[in-house]
CSV table of C-alpha atoms in Angstrom, one decimal:
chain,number,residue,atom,x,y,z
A,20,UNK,CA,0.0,0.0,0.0
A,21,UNK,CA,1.3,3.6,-1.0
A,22,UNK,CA,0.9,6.0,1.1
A,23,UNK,CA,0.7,9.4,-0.8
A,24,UNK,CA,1.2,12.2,1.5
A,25,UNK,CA,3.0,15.7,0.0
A,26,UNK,CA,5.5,14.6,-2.4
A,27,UNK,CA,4.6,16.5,-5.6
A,28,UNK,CA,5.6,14.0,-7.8
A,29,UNK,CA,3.2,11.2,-6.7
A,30,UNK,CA,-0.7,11.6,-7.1
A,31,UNK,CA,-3.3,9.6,-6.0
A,32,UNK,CA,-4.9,9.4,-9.9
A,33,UNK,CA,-3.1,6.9,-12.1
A,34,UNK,CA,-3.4,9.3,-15.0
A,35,UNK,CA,-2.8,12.1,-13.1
A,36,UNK,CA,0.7,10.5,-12.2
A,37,UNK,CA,1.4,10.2,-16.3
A,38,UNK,CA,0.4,13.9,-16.6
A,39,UNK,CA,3.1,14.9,-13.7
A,40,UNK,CA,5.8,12.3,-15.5
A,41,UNK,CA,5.8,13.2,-18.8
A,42,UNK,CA,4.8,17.4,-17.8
A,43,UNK,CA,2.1,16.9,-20.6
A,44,UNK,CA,0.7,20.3,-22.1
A,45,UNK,CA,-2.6,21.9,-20.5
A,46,UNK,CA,-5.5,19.6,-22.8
A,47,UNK,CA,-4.6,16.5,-20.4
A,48,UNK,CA,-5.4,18.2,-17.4
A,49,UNK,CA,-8.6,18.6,-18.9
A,50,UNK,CA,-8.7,15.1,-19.0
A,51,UNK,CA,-9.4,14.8,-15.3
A,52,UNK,CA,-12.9,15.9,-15.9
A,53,UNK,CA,-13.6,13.4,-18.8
A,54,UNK,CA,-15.7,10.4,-18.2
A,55,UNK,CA,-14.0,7.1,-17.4
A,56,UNK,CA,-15.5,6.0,-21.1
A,57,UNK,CA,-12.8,8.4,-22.4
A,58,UNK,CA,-9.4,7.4,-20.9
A,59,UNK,CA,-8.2,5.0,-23.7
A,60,UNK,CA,-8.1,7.6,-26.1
A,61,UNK,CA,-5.9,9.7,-24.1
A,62,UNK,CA,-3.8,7.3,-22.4
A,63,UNK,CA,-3.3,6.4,-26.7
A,64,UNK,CA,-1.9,9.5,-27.3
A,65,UNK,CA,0.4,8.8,-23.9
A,66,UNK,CA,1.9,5.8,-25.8
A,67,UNK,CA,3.3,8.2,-28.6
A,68,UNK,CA,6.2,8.4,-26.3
A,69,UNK,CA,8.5,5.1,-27.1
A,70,UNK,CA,11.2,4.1,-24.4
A,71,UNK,CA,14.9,5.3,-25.3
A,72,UNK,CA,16.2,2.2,-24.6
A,73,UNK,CA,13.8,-0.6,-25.9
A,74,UNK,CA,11.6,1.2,-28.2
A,75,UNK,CA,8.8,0.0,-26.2
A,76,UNK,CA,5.8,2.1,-24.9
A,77,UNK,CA,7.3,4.9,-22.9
A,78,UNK,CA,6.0,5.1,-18.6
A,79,UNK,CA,7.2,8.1,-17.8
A,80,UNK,CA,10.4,10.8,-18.7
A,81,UNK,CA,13.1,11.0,-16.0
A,82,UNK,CA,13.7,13.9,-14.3
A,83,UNK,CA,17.7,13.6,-14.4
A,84,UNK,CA,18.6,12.8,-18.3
A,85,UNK,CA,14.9,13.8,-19.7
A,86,UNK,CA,15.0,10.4,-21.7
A,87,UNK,CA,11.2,8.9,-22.0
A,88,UNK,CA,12.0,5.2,-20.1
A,89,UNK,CA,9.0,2.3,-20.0
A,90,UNK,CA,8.7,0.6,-16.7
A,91,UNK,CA,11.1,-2.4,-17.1
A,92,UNK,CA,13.9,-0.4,-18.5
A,93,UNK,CA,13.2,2.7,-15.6
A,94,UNK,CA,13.8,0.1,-12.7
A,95,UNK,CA,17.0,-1.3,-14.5
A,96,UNK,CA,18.2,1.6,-15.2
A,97,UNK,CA,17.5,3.4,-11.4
A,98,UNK,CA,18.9,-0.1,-10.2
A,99,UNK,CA,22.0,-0.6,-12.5
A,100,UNK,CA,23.1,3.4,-11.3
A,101,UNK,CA,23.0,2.4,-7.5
A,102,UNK,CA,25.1,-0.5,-8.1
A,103,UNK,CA,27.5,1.4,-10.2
A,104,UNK,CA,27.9,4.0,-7.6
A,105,UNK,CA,28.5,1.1,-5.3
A,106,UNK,CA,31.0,-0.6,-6.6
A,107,UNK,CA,33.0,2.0,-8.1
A,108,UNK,CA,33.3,3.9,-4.8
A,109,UNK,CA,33.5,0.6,-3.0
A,110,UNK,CA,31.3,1.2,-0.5
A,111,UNK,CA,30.8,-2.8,-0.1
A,112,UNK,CA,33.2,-5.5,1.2
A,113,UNK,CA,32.2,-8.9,1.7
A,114,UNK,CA,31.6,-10.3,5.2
A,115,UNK,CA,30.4,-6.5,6.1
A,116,UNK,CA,27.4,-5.5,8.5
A,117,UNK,CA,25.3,-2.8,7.4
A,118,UNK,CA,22.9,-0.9,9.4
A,119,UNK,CA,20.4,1.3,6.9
A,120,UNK,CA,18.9,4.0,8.8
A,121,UNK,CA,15.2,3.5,8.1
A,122,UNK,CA,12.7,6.3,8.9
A,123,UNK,CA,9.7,5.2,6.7
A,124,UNK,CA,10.3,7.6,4.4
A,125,UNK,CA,10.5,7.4,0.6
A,126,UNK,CA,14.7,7.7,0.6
A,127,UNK,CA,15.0,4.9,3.1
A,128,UNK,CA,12.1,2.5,2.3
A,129,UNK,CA,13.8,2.6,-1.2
A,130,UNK,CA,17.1,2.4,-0.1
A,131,UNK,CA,16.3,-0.6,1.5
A,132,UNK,CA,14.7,-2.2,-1.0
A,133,UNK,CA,17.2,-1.8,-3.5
A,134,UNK,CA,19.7,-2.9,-0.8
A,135,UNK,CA,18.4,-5.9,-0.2
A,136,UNK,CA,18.0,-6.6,-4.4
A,137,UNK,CA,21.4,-5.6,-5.0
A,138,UNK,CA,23.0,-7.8,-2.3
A,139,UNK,CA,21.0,-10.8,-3.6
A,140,UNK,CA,21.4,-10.3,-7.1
A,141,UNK,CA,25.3,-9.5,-7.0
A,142,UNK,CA,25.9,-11.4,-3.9
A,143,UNK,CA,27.9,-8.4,-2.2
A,144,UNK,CA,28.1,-10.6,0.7
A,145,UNK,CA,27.1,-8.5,3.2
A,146,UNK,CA,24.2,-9.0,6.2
A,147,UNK,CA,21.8,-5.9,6.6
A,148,UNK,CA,19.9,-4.4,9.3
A,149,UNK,CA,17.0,-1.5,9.8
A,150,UNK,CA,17.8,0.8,12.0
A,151,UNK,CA,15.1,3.2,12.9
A,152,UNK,CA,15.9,6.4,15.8
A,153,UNK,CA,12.4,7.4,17.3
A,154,UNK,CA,12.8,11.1,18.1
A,155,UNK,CA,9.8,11.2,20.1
A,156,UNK,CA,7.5,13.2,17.5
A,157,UNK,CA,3.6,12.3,18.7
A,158,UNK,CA,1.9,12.5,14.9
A,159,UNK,CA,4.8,12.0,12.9
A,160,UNK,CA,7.7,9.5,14.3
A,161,UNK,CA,4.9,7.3,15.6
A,162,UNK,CA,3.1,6.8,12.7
A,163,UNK,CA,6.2,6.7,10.4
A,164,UNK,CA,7.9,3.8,12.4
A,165,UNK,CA,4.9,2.0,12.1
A,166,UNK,CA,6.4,1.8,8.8
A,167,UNK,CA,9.0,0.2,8.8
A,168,UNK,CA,7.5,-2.8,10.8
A,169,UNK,CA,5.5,-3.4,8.0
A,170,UNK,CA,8.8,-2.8,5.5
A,171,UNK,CA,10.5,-5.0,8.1
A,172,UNK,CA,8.5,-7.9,7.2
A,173,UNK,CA,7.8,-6.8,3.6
A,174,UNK,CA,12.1,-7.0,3.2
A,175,UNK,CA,12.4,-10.2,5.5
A,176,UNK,CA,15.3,-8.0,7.1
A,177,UNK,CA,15.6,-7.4,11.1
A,178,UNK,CA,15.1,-3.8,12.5
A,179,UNK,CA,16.2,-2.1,15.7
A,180,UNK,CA,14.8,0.9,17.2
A,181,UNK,CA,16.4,3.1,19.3
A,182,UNK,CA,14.9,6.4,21.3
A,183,UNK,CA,16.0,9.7,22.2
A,184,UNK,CA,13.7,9.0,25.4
A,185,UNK,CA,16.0,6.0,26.2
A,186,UNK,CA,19.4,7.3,24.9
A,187,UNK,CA,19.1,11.1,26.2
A,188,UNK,CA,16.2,11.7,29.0
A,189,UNK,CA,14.6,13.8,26.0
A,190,UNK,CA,11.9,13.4,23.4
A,191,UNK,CA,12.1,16.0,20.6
A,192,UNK,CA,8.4,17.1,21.8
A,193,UNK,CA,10.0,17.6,25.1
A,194,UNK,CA,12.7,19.9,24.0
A,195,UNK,CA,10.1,21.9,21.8
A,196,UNK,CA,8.1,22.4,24.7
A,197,UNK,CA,11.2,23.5,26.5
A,198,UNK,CA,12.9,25.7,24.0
A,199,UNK,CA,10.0,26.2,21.2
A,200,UNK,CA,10.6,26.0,17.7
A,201,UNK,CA,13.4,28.3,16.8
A,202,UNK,CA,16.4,25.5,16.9
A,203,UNK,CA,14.9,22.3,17.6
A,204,UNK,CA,16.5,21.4,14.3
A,205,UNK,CA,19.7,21.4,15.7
A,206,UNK,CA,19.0,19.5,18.9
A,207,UNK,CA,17.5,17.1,16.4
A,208,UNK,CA,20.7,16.8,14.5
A,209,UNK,CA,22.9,16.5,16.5
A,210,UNK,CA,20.6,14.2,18.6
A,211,UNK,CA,19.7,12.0,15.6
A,212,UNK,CA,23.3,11.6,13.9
A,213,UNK,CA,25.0,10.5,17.6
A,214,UNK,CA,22.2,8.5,17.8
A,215,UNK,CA,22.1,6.2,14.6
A,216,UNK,CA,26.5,5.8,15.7
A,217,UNK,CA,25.2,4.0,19.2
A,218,UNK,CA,22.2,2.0,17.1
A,219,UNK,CA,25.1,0.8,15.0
A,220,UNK,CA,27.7,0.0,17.4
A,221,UNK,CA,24.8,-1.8,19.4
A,222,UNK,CA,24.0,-4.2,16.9
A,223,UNK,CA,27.7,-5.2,15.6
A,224,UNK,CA,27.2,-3.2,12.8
A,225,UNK,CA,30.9,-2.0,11.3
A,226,UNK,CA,29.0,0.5,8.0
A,227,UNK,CA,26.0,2.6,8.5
A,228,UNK,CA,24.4,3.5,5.2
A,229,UNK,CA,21.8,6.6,4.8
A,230,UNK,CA,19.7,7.9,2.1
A,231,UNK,CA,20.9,10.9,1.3
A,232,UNK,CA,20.0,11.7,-2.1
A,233,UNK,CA,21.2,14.0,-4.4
A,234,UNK,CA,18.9,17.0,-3.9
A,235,UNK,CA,19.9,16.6,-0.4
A,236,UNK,CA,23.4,16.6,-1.2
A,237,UNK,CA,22.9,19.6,-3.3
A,238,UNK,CA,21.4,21.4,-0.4
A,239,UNK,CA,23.8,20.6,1.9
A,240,UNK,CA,26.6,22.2,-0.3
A,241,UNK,CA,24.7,25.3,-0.5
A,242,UNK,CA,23.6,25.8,3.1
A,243,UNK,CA,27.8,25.4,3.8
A,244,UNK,CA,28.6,27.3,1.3
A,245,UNK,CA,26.1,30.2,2.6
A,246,UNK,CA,27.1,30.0,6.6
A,247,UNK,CA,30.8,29.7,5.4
A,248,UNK,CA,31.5,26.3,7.2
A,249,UNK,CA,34.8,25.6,6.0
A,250,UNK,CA,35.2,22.4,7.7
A,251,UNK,CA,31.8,20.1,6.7
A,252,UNK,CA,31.9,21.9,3.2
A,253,UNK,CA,34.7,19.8,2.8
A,254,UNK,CA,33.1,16.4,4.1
A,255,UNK,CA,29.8,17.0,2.9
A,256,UNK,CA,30.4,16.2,-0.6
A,257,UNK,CA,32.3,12.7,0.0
A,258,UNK,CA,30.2,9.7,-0.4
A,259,UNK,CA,31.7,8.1,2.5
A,260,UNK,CA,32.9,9.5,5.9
A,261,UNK,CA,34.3,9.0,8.7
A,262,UNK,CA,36.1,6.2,6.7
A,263,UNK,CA,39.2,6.5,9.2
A,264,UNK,CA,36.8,5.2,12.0
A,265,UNK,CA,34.6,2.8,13.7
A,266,UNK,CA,31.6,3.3,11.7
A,267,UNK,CA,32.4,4.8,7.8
A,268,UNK,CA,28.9,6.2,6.6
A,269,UNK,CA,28.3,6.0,3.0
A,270,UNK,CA,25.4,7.2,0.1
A,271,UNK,CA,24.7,4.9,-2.3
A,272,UNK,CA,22.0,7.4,-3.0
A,273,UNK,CA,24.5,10.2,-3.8
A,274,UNK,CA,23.5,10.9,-7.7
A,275,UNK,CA,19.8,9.8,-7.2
A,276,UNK,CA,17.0,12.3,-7.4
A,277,UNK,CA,14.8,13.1,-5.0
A,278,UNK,CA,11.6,13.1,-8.3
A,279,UNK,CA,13.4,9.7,-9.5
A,280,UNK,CA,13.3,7.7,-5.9
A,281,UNK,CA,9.6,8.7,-5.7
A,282,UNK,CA,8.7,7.7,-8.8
A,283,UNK,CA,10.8,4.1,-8.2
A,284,UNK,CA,8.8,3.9,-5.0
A,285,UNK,CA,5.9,4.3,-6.9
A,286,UNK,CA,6.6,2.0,-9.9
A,287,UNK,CA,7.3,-0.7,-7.6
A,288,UNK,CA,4.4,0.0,-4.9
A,289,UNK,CA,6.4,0.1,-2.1
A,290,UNK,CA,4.8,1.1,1.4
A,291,UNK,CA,6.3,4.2,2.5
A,292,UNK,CA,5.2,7.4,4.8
A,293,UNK,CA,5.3,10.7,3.4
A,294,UNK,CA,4.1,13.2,5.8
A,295,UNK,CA,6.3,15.8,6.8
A,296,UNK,CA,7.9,16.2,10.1
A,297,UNK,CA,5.8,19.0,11.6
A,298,UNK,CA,9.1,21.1,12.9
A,299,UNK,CA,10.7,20.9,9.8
A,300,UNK,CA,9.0,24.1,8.3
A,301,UNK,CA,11.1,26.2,10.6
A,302,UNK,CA,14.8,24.8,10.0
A,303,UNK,CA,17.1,26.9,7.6
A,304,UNK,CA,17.3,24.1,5.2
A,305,UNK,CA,14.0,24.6,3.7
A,306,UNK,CA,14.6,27.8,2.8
A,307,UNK,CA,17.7,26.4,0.7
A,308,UNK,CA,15.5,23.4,-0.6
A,309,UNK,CA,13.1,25.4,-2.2
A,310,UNK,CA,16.0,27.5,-4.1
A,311,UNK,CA,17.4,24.6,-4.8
A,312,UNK,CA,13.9,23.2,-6.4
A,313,UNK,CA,13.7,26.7,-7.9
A,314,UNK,CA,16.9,25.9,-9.9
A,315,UNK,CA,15.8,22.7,-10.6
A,316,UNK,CA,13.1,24.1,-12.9
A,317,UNK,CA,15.2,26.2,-14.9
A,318,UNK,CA,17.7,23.6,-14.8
A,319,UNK,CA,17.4,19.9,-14.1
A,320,UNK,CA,21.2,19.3,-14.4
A,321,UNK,CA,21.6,22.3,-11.9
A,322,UNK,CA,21.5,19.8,-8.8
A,323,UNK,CA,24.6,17.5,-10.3
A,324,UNK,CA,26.4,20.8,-11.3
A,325,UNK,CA,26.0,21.9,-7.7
A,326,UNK,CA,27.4,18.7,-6.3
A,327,UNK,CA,29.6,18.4,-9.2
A,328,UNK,CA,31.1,22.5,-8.1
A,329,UNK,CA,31.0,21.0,-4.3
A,330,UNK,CA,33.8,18.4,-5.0
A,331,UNK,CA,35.7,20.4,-7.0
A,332,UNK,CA,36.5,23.2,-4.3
A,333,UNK,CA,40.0,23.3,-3.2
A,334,UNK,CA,40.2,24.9,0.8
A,335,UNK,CA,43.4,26.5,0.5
A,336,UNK,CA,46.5,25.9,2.8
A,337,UNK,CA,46.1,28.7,4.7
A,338,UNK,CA,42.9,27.8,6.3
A,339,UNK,CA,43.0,25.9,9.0
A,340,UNK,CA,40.2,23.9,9.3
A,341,UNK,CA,39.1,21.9,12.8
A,342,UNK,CA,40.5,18.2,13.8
A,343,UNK,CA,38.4,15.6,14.6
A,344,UNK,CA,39.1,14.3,17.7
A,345,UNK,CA,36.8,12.9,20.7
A,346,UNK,CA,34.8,14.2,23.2
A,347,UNK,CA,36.4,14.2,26.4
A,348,UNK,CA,33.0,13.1,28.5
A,349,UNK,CA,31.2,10.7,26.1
A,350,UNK,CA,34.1,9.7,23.6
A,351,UNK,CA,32.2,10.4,20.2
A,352,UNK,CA,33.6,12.3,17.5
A,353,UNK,CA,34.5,16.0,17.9
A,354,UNK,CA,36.0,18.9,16.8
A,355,UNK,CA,35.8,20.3,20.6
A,356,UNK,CA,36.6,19.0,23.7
A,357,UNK,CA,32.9,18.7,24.6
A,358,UNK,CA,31.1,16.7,21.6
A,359,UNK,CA,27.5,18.7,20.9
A,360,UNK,CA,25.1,16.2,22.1
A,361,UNK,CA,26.9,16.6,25.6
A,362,UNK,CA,26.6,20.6,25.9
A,363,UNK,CA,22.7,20.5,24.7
A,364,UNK,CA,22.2,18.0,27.0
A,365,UNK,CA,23.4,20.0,29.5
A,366,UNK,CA,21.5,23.1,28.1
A,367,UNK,CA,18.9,21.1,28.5
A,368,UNK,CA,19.4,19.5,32.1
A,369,UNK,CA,20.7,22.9,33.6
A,370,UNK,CA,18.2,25.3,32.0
A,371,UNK,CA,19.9,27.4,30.0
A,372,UNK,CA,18.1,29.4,27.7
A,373,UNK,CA,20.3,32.0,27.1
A,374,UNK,CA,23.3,30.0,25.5
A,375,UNK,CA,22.7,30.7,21.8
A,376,UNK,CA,22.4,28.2,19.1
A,377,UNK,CA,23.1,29.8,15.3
A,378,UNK,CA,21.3,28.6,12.4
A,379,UNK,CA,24.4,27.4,11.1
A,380,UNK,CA,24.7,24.8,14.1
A,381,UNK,CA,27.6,27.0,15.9
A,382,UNK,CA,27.4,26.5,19.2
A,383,UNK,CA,28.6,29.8,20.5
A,384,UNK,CA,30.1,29.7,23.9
A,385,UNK,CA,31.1,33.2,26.0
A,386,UNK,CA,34.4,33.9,24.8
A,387,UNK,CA,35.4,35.6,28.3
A,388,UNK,CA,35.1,32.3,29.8
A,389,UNK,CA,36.3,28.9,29.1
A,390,UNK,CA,34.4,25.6,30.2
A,391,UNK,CA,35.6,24.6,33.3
A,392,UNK,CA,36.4,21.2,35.2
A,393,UNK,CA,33.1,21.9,37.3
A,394,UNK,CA,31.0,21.5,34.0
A,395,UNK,CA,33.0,19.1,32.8
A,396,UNK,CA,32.3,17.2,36.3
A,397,UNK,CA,28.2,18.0,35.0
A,398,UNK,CA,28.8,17.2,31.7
A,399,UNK,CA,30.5,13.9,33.1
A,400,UNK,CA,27.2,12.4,35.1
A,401,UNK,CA,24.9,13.8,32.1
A,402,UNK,CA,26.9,11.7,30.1
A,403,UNK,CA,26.9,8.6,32.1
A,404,UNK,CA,23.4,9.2,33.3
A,405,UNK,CA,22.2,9.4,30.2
A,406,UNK,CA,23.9,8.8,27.0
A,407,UNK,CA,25.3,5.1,28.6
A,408,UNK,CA,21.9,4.1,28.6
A,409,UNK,CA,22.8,2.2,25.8
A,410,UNK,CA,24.9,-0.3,27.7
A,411,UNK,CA,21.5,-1.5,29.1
A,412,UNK,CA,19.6,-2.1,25.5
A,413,UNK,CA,20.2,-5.2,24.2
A,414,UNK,CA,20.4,-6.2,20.2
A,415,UNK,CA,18.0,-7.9,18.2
C-alpha cells in the first residue's frame, strides 16, 4: 500500500501520475474531468512516447537525463546506477554489516529495497539491518515507524529501534516544549546523527548506510557554502565518511534524485510514509530546498552541477580547518573538547536558555570564559546518566 502524502511527484490518480511524469501540455489536465468512457483515447496518445532504450511504450520521462523510459527499463536503469555507484566507490566489502537507517520515508524505504536486491542479485556478501531512531515526535515518528515494521516484514530483514527517550532523558516534543521552535532542528541533529553511531555500534554493525540523495546533497553544499562552514563543506560532498573510524557512513544514493526515488517507489508499490515532520518548516534548510527546487526548474542538471562545483572546491592551505578528535565526556567524534550532544544535553538538564544556538549549528560559547572542570564534572554524570543508557539495551 502507498501512502501518498506531499511529495509533488506522486498523485493519487493513475493518469494524473502520467500527466506529472511526462509534464504533458494543459489539454490532459482537462482530461481529469472526462468520463471514465474516455481514458483510452488519451492514455493512446500517452503511448506516442517510445522508451529510449527498448523502443517499447514509454512510462514516464526522468527527471535527471529527460530520456522517455517504459517501466522495465526505468527500474534497470535506477537499479544498475546504485550499483555502479556502489562498486566504483567501494562502498561494499564482503563479510560487512550494514545498518540502513530506516525512517519510513521514501529515501530509506527505497534504499532498503534496493539494498536488499542488490545484495542478492550481486551477492555483495554482506548482512543488513534496519535501523530506525524514534525522536519522540507524537503524529509523525509514531506513525512513520509504524512503517518500517511493515517494511521490516515486507524486506524479511531485522530492524532495531532506538529512542532519544532512552538514549538522552529527551523526546524532541519535550525539548520543543522547553525551547520552542526556533532551533529544535539542531538538537534534532545533533541528537539523531549520535544516535544512529550508538544503534550501530549496538547491533555489531561495522558501516551505517543513509539515504541521502542527491537534492539533499545539493542542499547541503549550499547551506555550507552560505554559513561559510569551512570544515563540513569539505566532508559534505564525500560519499563516504568518517572512513578513518569505527563506523564509515556512506550514500549509495548520492546521484539519485529526489523526483526519481519517488517515482521508483511508486513504480514498484512500495509502502512508505510521506508526511512531513511537523518542525521541519522552521529549519534553515528549507529555505535552501526550495532554491534549490527553484533551480531545478530552470535547470534539471543544476542539482549534479551543484554537487559536481562542491567536489571540486580546493580549501586552500592557509585555512585551518578543525581536527576531529573525541569528546572528552562521552568519547564520540569531535572537533571540541565537549562533543555537541553533551553541551545541549546539558542546556537542556541545567536550563539554560540564554546559551545561543546559530542557524548554522555553531554553538557559541562566552568567549570571556572557558568551560571549566566543574561543567566538565556536569557534563560527566549527564553523560553517564544518560547517554550510557545504551549499555543496558540489548540487540535484536
Amino acid at each position: 500500500m502507498l501512502k501518498i502524502g506531499c511529495d509533488r511527484i506522486a498523485r493519487v490518480s493513475f493518469v494524473n501520475t502520467f500527466i506529472c511524469a511526462f509534464d504533458l501540455p494543459n489539454w490532459a489536465a482537462d482530461f481529469l474531468n472526462l468520463p471514465a468512457s474516455s481514458y483510452g483515447s488519451v492514455i493512446g496518445q500517452l503511448g506516442m512516447f517510445a522508451c529510449a532504450r527498448c523502443g517499447s511504450k514509454g512510462l514516464l520521462k526522468r527527471p535527471k537525463t529527460g530520456d522517455v523510459l517504459c517501466r522495465d527499463c526505468f527500474l534497470w536503469c535506477f537499479e544498475e546506477e546504485v550499483h555502479w555507484t556502489i562498486t566504483s566507490a567501494r562502498l561494499l566489502r564482503r563479510g560487512d554489516k550494514v545498518a540502513i537507517g530506516a525512517s519510513g520515508g521514501k529515501d530509506s524505504t527505497v534504499l532498503s529495497y534496493v539494498m536488499k536486491l542488490l545484495n542478492d542479485r550481486y551477492d555483495y556478501g554482506v548482512e543488513l539491518i534496519l535501523l530506525s531512531i524514534d525522536e519522540g515526535i507524537t503524529g509523525y515518528r509514531d506513525d512513520s515507524l509504524e512503517t518500517v515494521k511493515r517494511n521490516k516484514k515486507q524486506f524479511g530483514l531485522p530492524l532495531k529501534v532506538l529512542s532519544y527517550k532512552d538514549l538522552y532523558g529527551w523526546s524532541m516534543d519535550d525539548i520543543v516544549q522547553k525551547i520552542g521552535l526556533r532551533n529544535n532542528c539542531t538538537f534534532c541533529g545533533v541528537f539523531r546523527r549520535q544516535a544512529l553511531d550508538r544503534g550501530a555500534a549496538l547491533v555489531g554493525a561495522n558501516k551505517i548506510c543513509t539515504g541521502h540523495n542527491a537534492d539533499d546533497m545539493a542542499e547541503t553544499i549550499m547551506m555550507n557554502v552560505l554559513r561559510c562552514d569551512i570544515g563540513r563543506l569539505k566532508r559534505c560532498t564525500d560519499i563516504i565518511t568518517g572512513a578513518d573510524g569505527n563506523l564509515p557512513r556512506f550514500k549509495p544514493f548520492k546521484y539519485a534524485y529526489e523526483k526519481e526515488i519517488v517515482m521508483y517507489a511508486h513504480v514498484r508499490k512500495l509502502d512508505y510514509f510521506s508526511t512531513e515532520c511537523k518542525y521541519a518548516p522552521n529549519g534553515y534548510r528549507g529555505h535552501v530546498r526550495a532554491y534549490i527546487k527553484d533551480l531545478e526548474k530552470l535547470r534539471p542538471r543544476s542539482i549534479l552541477d551543484v554537487i559536481s562545483s562542491g567536489e571540486q572546491m580546493i580549501i586552500r592551505e592557509d585555512v585551518k580547518v578543525p581536527v576531529q578528535g573525541n569528546c572528552a565526556v562521552c568519547g564520540y567524534i569531535s572537533s571540541q573538547r565537549f562533543c555537541q550532544a553533551c553541551i545541549l544535553l546539558k542546556t537542556l538538564n541545567d536550563g539554560l536558555p540564554k546559551i545561543a544556538i546559530g542557524e548554522g549549528v555553531v554553538i557559541r560559547r562566552p568567549r570571556s570564559k572557558k568551560i571549566t572542570e566543574e561543567v566538565a564534572k556536569s557534563l560527566n554524570e549527564i553523560a553517564l546518566e544518560k547517554c550510557a543508557t545504551c549499555d543496558s539495551l540489548s540487540a535484536p
